Short mmCIF file of C-alpha atoms and ligand atoms in Angstrom, two decimals:
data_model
loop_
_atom_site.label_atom_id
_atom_site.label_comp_id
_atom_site.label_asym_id
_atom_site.label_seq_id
_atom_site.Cartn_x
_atom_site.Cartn_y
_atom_site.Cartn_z
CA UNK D 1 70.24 75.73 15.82
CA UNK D 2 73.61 74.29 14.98
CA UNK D 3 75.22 71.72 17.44
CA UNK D 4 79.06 72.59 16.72
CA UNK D 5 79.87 75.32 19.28
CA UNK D 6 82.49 73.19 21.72
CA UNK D 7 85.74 72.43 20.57
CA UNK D 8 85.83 71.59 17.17
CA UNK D 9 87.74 68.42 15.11
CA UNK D 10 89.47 68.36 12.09
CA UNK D 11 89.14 64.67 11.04
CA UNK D 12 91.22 65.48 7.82
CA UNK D 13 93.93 63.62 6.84
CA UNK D 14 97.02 66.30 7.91
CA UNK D 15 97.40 68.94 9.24
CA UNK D 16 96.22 66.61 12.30
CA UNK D 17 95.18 67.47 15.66
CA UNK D 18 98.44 68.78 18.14
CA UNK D 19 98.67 67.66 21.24
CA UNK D 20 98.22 69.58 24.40
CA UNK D 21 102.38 69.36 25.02
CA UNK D 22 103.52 69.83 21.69
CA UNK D 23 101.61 73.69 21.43
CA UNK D 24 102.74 74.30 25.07
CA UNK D 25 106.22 73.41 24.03
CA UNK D 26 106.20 75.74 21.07
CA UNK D 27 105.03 78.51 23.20
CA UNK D 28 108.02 80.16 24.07
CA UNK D 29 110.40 83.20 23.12
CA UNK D 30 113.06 82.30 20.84
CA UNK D 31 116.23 80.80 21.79
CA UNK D 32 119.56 80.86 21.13
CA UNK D 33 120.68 79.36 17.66
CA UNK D 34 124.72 79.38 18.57
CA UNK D 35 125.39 77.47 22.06
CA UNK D 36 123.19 76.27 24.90
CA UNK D 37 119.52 73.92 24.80
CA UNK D 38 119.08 74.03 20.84
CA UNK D 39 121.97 72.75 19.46
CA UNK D 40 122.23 70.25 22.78
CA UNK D 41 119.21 69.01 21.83
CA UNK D 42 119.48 67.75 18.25
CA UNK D 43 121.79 64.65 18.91
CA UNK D 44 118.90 63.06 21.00
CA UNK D 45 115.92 64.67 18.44
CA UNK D 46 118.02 63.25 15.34
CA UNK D 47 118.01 59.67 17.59
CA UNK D 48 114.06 59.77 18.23
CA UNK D 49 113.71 60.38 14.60
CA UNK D 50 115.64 57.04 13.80
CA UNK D 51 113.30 55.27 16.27
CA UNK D 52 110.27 56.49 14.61
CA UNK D 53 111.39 55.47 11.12
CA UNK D 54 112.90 52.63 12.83
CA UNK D 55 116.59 53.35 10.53
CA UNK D 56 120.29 53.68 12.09
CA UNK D 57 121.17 55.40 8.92
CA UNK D 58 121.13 58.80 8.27
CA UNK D 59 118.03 61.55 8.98
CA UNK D 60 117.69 65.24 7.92
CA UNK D 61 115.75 67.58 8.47
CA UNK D 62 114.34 70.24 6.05
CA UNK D 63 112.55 73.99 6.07
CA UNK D 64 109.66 72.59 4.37
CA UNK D 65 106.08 70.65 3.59
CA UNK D 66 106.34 66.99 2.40
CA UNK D 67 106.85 68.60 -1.44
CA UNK D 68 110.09 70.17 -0.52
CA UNK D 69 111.32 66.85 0.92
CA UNK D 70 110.33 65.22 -2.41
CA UNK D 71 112.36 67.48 -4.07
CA UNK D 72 115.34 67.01 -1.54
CA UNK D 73 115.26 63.55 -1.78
CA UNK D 74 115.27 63.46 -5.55
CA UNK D 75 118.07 66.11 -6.27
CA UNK D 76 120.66 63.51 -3.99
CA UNK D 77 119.46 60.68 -6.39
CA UNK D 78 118.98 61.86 -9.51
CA UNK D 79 120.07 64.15 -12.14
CA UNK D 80 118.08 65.82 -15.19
CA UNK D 81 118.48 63.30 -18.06
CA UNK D 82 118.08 60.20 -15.36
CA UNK D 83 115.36 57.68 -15.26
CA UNK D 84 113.05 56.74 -12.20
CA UNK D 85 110.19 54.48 -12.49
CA UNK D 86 106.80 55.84 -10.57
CA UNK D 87 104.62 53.57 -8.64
CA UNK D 88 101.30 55.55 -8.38
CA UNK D 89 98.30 54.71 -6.64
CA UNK D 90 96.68 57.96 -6.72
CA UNK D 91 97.71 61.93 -6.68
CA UNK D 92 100.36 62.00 -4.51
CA UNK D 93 102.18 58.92 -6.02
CA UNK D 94 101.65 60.74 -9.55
CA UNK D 95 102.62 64.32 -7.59
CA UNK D 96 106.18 62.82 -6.46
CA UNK D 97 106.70 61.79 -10.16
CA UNK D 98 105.83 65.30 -11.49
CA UNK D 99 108.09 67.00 -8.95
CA UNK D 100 110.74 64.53 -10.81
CA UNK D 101 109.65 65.39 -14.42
CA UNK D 102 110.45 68.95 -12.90
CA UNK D 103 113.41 68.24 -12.15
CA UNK D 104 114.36 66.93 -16.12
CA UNK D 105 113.96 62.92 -15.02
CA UNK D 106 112.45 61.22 -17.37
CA UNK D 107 109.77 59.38 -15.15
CA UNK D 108 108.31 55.60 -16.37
CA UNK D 109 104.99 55.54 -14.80
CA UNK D 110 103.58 52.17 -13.31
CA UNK D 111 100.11 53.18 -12.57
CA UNK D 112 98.04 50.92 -10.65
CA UNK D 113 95.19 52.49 -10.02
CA UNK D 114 93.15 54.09 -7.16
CA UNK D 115 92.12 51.43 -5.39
CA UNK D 116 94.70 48.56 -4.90
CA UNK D 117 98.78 48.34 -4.13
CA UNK D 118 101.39 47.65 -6.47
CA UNK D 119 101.99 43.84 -7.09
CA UNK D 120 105.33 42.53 -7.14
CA UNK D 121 105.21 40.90 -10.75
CA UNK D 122 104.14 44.23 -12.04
CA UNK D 123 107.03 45.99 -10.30
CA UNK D 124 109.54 43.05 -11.07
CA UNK D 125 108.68 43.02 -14.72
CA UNK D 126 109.02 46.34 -14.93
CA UNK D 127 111.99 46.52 -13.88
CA UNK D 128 113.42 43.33 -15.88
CA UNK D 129 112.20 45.16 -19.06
CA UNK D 130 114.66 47.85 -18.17
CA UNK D 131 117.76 45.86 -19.56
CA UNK D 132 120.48 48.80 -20.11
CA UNK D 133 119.74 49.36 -16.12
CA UNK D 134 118.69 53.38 -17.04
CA UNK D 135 116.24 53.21 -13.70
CA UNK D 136 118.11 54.75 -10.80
CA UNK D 137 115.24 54.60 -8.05
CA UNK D 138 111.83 53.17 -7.79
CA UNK D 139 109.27 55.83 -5.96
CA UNK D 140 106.51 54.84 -4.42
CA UNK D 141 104.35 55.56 -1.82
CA UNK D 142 103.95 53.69 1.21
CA UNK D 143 100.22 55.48 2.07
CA UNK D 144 98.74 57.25 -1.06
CA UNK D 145 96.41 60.05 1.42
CA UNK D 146 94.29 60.32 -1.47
CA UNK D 147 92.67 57.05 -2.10
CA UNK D 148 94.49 55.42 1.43
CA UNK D 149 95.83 52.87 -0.54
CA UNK D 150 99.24 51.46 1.46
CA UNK D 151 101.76 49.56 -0.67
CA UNK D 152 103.47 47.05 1.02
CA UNK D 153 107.52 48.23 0.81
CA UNK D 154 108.74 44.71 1.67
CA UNK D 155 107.41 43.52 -1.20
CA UNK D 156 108.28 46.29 -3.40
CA UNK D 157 112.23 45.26 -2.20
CA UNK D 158 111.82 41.60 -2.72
CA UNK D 159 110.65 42.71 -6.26
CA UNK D 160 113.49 44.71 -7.26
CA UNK D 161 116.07 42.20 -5.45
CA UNK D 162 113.92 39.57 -7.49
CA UNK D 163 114.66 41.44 -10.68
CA UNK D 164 118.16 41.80 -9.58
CA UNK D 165 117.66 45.76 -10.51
CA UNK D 166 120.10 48.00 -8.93
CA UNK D 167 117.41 50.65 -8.38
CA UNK D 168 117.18 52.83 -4.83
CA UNK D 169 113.86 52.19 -3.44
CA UNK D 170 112.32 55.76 -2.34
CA UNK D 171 109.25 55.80 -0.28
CA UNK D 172 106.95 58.60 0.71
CA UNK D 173 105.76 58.00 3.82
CA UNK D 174 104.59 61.44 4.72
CA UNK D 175 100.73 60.08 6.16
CA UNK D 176 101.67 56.79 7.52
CA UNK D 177 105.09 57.85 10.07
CA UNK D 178 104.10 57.34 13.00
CA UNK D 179 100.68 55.71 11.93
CA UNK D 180 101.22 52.30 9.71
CA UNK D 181 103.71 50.14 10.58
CA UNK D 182 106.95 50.79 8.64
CA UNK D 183 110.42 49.53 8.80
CA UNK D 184 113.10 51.39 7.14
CA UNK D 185 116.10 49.38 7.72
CA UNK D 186 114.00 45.78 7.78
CA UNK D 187 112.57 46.55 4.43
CA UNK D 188 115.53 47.82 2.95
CA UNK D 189 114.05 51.52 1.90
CA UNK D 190 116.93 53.73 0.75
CA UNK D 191 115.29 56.86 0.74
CA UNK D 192 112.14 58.03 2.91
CA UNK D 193 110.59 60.77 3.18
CA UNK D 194 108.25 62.36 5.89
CA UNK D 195 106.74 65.71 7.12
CA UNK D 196 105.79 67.47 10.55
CA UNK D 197 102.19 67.40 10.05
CA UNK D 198 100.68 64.11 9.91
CA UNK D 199 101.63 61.32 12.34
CA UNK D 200 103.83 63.15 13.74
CA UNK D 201 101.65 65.42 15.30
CA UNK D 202 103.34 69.06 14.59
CA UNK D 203 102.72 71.81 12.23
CA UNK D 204 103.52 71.91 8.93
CA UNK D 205 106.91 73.21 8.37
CA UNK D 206 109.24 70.74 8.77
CA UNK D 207 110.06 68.23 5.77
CA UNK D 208 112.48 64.55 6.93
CA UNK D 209 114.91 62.83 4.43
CA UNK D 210 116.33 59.84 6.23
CA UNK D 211 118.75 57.68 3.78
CA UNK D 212 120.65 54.55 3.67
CA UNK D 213 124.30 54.17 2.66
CA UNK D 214 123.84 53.01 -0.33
CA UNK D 215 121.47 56.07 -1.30
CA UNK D 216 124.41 58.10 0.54
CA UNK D 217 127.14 56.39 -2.27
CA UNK D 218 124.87 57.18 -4.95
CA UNK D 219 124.75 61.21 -3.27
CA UNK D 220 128.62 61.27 -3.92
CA UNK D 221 128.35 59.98 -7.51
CA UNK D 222 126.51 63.09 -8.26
CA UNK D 223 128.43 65.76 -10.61
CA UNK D 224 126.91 67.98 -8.64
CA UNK D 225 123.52 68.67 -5.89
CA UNK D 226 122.12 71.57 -5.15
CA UNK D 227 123.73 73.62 -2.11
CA UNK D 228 120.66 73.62 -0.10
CA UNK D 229 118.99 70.16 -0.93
CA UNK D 230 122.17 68.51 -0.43
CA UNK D 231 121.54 66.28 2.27
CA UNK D 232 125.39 65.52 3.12
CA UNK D 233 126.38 68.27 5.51
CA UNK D 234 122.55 68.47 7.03
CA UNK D 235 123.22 64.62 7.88
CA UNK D 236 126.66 64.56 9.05
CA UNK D 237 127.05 68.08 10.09
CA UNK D 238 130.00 70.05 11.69
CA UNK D 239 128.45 72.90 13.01
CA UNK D 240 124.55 73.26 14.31
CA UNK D 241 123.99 75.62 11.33
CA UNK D 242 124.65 72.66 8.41
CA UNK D 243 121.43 70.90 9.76
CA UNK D 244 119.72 73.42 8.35
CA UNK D 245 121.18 75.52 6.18
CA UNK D 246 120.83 78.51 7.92
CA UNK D 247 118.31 79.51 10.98
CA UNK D 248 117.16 76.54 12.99
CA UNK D 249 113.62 76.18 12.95
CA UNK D 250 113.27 76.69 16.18
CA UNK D 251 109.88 76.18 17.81
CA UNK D 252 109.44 73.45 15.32
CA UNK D 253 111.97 71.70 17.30
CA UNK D 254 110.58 71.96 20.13
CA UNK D 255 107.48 70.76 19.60
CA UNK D 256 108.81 68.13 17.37
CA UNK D 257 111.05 67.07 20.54
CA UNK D 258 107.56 67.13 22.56
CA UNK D 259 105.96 64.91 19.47
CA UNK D 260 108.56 62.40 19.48
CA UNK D 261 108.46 62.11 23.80
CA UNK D 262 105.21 61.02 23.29
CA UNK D 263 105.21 58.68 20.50
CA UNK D 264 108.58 56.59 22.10
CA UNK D 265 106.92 56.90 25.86
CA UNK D 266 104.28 55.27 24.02
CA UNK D 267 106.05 53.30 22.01
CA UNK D 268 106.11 52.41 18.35
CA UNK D 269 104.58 49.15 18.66
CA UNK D 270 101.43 50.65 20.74
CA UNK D 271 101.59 53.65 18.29
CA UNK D 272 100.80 51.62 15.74
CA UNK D 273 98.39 49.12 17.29
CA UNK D 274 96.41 51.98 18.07
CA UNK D 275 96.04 53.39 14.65
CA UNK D 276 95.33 49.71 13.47
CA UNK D 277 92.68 49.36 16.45
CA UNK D 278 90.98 52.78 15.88
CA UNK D 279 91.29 52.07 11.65
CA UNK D 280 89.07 49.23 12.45
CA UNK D 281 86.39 50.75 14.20
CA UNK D 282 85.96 53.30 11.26
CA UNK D 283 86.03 50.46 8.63
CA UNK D 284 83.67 48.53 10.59
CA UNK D 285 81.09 51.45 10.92
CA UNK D 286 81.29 52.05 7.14
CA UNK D 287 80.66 49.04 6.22
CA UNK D 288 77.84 48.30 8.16
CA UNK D 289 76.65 51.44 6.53
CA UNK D 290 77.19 50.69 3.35
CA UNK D 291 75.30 47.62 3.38
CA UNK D 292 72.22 49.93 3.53
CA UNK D 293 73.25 52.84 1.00
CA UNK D 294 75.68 53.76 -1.15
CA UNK D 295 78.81 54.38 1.04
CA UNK D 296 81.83 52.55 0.07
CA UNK D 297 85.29 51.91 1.24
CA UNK D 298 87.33 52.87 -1.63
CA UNK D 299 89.88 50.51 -0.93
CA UNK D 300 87.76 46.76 -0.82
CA UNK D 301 90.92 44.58 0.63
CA UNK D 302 91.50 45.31 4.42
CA UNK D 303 94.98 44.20 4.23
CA UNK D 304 95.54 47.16 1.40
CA UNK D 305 94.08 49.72 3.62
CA UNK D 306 96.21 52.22 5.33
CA UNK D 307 94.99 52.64 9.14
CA UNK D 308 96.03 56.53 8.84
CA UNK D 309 93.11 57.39 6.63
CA UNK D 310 90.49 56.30 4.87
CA UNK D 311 89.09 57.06 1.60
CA UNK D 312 85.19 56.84 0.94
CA UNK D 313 82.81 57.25 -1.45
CA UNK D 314 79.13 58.16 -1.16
CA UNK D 315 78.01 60.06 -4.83
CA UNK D 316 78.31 63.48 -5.77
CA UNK D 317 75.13 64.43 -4.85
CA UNK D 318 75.57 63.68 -1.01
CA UNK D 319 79.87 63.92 -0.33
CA UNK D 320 80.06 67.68 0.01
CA UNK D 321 76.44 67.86 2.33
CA UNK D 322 77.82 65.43 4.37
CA UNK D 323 81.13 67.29 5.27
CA UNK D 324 79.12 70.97 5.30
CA UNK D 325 76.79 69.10 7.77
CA UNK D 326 79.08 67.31 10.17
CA UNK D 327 80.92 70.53 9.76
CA UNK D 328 78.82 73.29 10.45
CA UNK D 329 76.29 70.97 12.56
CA UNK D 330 78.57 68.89 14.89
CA UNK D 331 81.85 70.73 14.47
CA UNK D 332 83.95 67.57 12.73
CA UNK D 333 85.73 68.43 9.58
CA UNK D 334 86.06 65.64 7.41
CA UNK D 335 88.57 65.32 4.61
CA UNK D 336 87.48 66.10 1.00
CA UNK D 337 88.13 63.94 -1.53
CA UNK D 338 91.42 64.80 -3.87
CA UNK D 339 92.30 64.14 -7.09
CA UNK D 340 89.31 61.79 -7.43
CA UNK D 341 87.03 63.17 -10.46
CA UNK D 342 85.77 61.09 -12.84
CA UNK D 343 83.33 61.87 -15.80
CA UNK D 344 80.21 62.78 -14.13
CA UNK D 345 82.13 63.90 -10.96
CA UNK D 346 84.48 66.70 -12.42
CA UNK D 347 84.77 68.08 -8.64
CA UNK D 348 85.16 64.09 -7.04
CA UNK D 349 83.05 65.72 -4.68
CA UNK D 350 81.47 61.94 -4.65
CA UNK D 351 84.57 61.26 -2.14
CA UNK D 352 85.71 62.17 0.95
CA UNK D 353 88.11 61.14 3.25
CA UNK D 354 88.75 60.90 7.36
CA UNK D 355 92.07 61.40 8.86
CA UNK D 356 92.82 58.86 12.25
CA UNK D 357 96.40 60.17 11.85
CA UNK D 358 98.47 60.97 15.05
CA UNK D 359 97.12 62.20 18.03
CA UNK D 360 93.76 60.48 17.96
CA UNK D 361 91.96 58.09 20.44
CA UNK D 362 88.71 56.14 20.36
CA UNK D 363 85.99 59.48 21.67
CA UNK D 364 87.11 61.24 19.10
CA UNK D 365 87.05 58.43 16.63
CA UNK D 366 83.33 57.51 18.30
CA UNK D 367 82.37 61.12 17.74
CA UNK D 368 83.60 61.28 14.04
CA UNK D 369 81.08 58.37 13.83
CA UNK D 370 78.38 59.49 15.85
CA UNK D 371 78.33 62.83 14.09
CA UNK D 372 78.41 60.95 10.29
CA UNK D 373 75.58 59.02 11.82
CA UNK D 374 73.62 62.15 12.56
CA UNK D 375 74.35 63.92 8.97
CA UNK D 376 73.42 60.75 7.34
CA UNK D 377 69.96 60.92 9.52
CA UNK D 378 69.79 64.61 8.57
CA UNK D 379 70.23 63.97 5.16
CA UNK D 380 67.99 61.23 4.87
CA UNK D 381 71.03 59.09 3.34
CA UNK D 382 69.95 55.10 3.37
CA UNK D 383 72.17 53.32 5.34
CA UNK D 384 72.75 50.07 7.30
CA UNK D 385 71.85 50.29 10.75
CA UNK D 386 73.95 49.41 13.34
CA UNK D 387 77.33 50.87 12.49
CA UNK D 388 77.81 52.57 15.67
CA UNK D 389 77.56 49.54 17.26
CA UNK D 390 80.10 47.67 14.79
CA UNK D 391 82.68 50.30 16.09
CA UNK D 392 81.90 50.11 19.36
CA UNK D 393 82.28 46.24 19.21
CA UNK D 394 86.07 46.77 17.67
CA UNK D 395 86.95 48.85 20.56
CA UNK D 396 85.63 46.90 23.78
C1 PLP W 1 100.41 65.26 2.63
C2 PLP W 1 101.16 64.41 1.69
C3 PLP W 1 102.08 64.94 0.77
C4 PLP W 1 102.28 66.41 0.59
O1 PLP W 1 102.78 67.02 1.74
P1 PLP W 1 102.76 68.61 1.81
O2 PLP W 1 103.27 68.88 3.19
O3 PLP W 1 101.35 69.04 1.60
O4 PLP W 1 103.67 69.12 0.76
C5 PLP W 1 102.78 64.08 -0.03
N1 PLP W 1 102.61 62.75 0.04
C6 PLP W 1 101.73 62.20 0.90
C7 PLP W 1 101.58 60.72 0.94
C8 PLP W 1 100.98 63.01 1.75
O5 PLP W 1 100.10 62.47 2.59
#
């Protein structure tokens, strides 16, 4: 007899868990796209977007998943023939460089790895080996979702000021808005990018290209950008149709007006300390497991952790059980493990990853546990004991 009937969880890191206000919002007939609420609203949505990516600078808004606002962001940047040098730290750091190499950039990989950040005398000599100045941007991610390695950006800019590049700095921050502290303007990011889905707490569907005004005078040295990535009009627009292009995205909107209510009523400060307090309870339980067994944190330093997600390994032989299980047993879906196969793990189904992205608090973060408890016990997986208790200790 299975124990997941009741409302189930999907601990996976995006599409994460909507909030009560933001579906009720969203539940509605469709409104008017030429006068009236919409368009009133968008001054004040455009502002709460700024406060989330904490930027006075310029924000759009985009028809689209996180891969249509890498592809925005790159065709205001960068032309076919251009060169951008790719900080990767696992799939999605390598899949915003191959949306580039789409686009005919010639993309300089820096790979460092799955399991660490980029260092700044990696970046900086990088960069200082670039002498004819050919690199136009830097991309990088601030949370890579698949190993939930975080890079830190600040030191990423004092790298390329170090190397006295000329580079934009573009950052992905789809999984950590609204989750890891980030600071667009402090850090000096000239590009960022962002999606509905993740922190942010509303279906996927909506893709966010906020940019500074230096990334805005490199837009107008372009020969020429793509009538509907061009972020120009979308940014500064004249009428309510040029922020999109077309047909508003309408109950989008609304619930994204809901999302951001919540996160500034909360504020970005508690937002964050949240994700950073509930983070710790996860890491803590894992660890005390894995002194027993063979779970690991795939990311060892705490400090290069991301406190969206978090990416684990336990062996091929037990990762996929233990999601069916906790799945179909206890109703929690955790996150499988992507772009993560090695030799004897073509699948990677050795990892596997939980989401604490957005709108989560510590019973569902308790439950998460308590049910990985119960598949490891119904698995017969060797573990420390305890590790319950080393989350609960984090939270009181
Ligand atoms: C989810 C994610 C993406 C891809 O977003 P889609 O909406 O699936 O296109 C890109 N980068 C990061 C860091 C992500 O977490």
């Amino acid at each position: 007899m299975s124990g997941a009937g009741g409302r189930e969880y999907l601990a996976i890191p995006g599409p994460s868990v909507m909030p009560e206000a933001v579906l009720r919002a969203m539940h509605r007939s469709a409104p008017n796209i030429y006068a009236g609420e919409l368009p009133d609203m968008m001054p004040a949505l455009i502002a709460g977007l700024k406060g989330v990516a904490r930027t006075h600078q310029f924000a759009t808004i985009y028809i689209g998943n996180g891969h249509a606002a890498w592809e925005a962001a790159l065709s205001n940047i960068v032309s076919p023939g251009d060169t951008v040098l790719g900080v990767m730290n696992g799939h999605f750091g390598r899949g915003w460089a191959h949306v580039a190499s789409g686009l005919g950039v010639d993309v300089l990989p820096l790979d460092c790895g799955l399991k660490a950040p980029v260092t700044g005398e990696a970046l900086e000599a990088a960069l200082r080996a670039d002498r004819a100045g050919k690199i136009k941007a830097v991309l990088c991610t601030h949370v890579d979702t698949s190993t939930s390695v975080k890079n830190d950006i600040a030191l990423v800019r004092q790298a390329i000021d170090a190397a006295g590049h000329d580079a934009l700095l573009a950052v992905d921050c789809i999984a950590s808005l609204g989750c890891d502290v980030f600071e667009m303007d402090g850090w000096g990011v000239d590009v960022m990018v962002a999606a509905s889905q993740k922190g942010l707490m509303v279906p996927p569907g909506l893709g966010f290209v906020f940019f500074s005004e230096k990334a805005a005078r490199a837009r107008a040295r372009m020969a020429r950008v793509s009538l509907y990535w061009d972020w120009t009009p979308r940014a500064t627009p004249e009428a309510f149709w040029q922020y999109f292009a077309g047909t508003a995205p309408t109950h989008h909107l609304y619930g994204l007006q809901a999302a951001l209510g919540m996160l500034h009523s909360e504020g970005m400060e508690a937002v964050w300390a949240r994700h950073e307090k509930l983070a710790r309870a996860i890491w803590a339980a894992c660890e005390t497991w894995g002194q027993g067994g063979p779970l690991t944190l795939n990311v060892p330093e705490v400090a290069h952790r991301s406190t969206a997600v978090t990416a684990l390994h336990i062996g091929k032989n037990v990762g996929k059980r233990l999601r069916m299980w906790t799945e179909g047993e206890a109703g929690v879906t955790l996150g499988i493990g992507l772009g993560m196969s090695t030799e004897d793990d073509p699948l990677g189904d050795g990892f596997f990853r939980i989401g604490h992205m957005g709108h989560v608090n510590a019973q569902m973060v308790m439950g998460t546990l308590g049910s990985m408890e119960a598949g490891f016990a119904a698995l017969n997986v060797p573990r420390g004991a305890g590790a319950l208790d080393a989350a609960a200790q984090r939270l009181a």
